[in-house]
Tab-separated table of C-alpha atoms in Angstrom:
chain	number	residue	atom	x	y	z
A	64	UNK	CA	90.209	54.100	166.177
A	65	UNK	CA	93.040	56.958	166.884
A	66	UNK	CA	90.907	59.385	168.006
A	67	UNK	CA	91.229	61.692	171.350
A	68	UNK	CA	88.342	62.923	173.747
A	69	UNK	CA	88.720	66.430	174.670
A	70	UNK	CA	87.101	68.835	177.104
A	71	UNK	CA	87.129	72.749	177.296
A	72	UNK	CA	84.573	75.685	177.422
A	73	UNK	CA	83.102	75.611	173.889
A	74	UNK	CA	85.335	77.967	172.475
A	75	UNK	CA	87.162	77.841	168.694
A	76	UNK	CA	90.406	75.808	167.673
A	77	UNK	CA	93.831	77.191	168.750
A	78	UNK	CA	96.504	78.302	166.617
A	79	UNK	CA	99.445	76.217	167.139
A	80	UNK	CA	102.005	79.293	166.595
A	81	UNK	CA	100.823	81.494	168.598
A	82	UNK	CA	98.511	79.628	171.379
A	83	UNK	CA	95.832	81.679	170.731
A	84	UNK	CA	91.935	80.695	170.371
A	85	UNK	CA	90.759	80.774	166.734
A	86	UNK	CA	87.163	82.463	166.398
A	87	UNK	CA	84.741	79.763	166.962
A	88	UNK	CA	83.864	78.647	163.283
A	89	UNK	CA	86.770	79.845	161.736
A	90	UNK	CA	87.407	76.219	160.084
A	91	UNK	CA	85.011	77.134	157.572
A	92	UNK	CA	83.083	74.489	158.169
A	93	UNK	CA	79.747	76.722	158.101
A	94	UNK	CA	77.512	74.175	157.182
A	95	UNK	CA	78.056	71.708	159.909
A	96	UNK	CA	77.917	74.784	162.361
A	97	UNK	CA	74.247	75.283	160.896
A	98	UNK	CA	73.333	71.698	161.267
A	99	UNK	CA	74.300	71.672	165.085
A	100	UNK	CA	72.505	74.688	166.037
A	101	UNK	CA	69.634	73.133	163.713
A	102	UNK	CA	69.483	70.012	166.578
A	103	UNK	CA	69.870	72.574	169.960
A	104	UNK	CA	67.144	74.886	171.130
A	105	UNK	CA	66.592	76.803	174.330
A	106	UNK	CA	63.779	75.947	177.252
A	107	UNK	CA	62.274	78.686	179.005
A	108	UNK	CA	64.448	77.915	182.222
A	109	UNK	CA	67.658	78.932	179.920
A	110	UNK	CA	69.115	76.071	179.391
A	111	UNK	CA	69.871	74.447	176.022
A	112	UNK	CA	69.021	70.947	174.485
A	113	UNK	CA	69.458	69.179	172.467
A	114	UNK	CA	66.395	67.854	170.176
A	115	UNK	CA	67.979	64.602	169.779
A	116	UNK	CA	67.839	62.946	173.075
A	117	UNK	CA	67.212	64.114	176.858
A	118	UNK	CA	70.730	66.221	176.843
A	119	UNK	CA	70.421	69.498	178.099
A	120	UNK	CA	73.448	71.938	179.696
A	121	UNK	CA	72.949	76.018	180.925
A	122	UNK	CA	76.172	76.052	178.288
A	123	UNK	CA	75.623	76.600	174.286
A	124	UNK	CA	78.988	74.909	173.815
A	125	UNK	CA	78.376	72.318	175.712
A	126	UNK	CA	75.251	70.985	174.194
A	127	UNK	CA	76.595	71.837	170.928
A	128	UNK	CA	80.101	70.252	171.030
A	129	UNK	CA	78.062	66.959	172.640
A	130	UNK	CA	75.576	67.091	168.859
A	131	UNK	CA	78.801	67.335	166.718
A	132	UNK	CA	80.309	63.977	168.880
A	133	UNK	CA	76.952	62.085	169.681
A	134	UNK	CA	74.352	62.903	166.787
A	135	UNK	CA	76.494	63.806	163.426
A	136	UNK	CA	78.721	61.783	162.163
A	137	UNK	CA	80.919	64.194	159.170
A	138	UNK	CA	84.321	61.858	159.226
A	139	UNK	CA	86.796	62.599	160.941
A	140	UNK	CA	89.238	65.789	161.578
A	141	UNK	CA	92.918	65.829	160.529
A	142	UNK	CA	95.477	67.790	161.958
A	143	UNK	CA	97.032	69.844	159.572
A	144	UNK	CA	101.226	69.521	161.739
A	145	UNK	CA	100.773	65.620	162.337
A	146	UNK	CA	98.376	63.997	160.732
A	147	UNK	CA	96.522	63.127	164.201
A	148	UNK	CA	92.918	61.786	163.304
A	149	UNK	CA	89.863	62.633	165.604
A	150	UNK	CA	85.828	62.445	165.636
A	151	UNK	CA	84.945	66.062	166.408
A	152	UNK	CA	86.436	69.692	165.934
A	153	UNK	CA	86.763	69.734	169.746
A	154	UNK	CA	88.666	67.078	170.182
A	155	UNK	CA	91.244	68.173	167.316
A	156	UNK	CA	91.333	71.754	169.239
A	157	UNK	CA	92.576	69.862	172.624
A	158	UNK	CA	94.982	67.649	170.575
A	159	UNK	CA	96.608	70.430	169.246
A	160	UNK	CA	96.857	71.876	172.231
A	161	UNK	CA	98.457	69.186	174.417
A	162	UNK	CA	100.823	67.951	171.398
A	163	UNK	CA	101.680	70.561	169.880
A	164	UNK	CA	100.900	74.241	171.606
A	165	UNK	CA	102.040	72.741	174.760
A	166	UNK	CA	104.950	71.012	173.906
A	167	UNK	CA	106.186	73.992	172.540
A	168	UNK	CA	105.472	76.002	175.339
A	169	UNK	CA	107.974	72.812	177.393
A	170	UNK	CA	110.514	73.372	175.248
A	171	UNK	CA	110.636	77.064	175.357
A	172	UNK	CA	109.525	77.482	171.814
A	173	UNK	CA	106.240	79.039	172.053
């Protein structure tokens, strides 16, 4: 399919106008946030994993972001300026940023 792999700290979507993060969760997609952290949980050592599989990361985000792509499948994410289709919320936040956020920033628009 048309979909894009992106890869970044964890962090929220970015607003296309004025390049800057969106709070983590702010698509208002609260009940997929509570299924993820339903599927993650934290060893003793610190480091997360997920209860899925043998994935585990010292990174929240990380082992989050990889439940959302590997272990729930919710459609697929428009973008709202193009159309662009991808799998997770992640990769829609790193498409917006290289086709839109950046290319403004190129052009001296943003």
């Amino acid at each position: 399919g048309n979909y894009e792999e992106g890869y970044d700290d964890g962090s929220g979507m970015i607003d296309p106008n004025t390049g800057m993060p969106i709070a983590a969760g702010a698509d208002g997609n609260k009940e997929l946030d509570s299924l993820i952290q339903s599927k993650m949980v934290r060893s003793v050592s610190g480091f997360w994993s997920c209860v899925s599989c043998d994935y585990q990361r010292p990174n929240r985000g990380d082992v989050a972001n990889h439940i959302e792509a590997k272990h729930i499948d919710f459609g697929s994410v428009s973008c709202d300026y193009c159309g662009f289709m991808t799998k997770t919320r992640k990769a829609m936040k790193m498409h917006v940023f290289r086709a839109h956020v950046k290319k403004q920033r190129v052009l001296g628009l943003g």
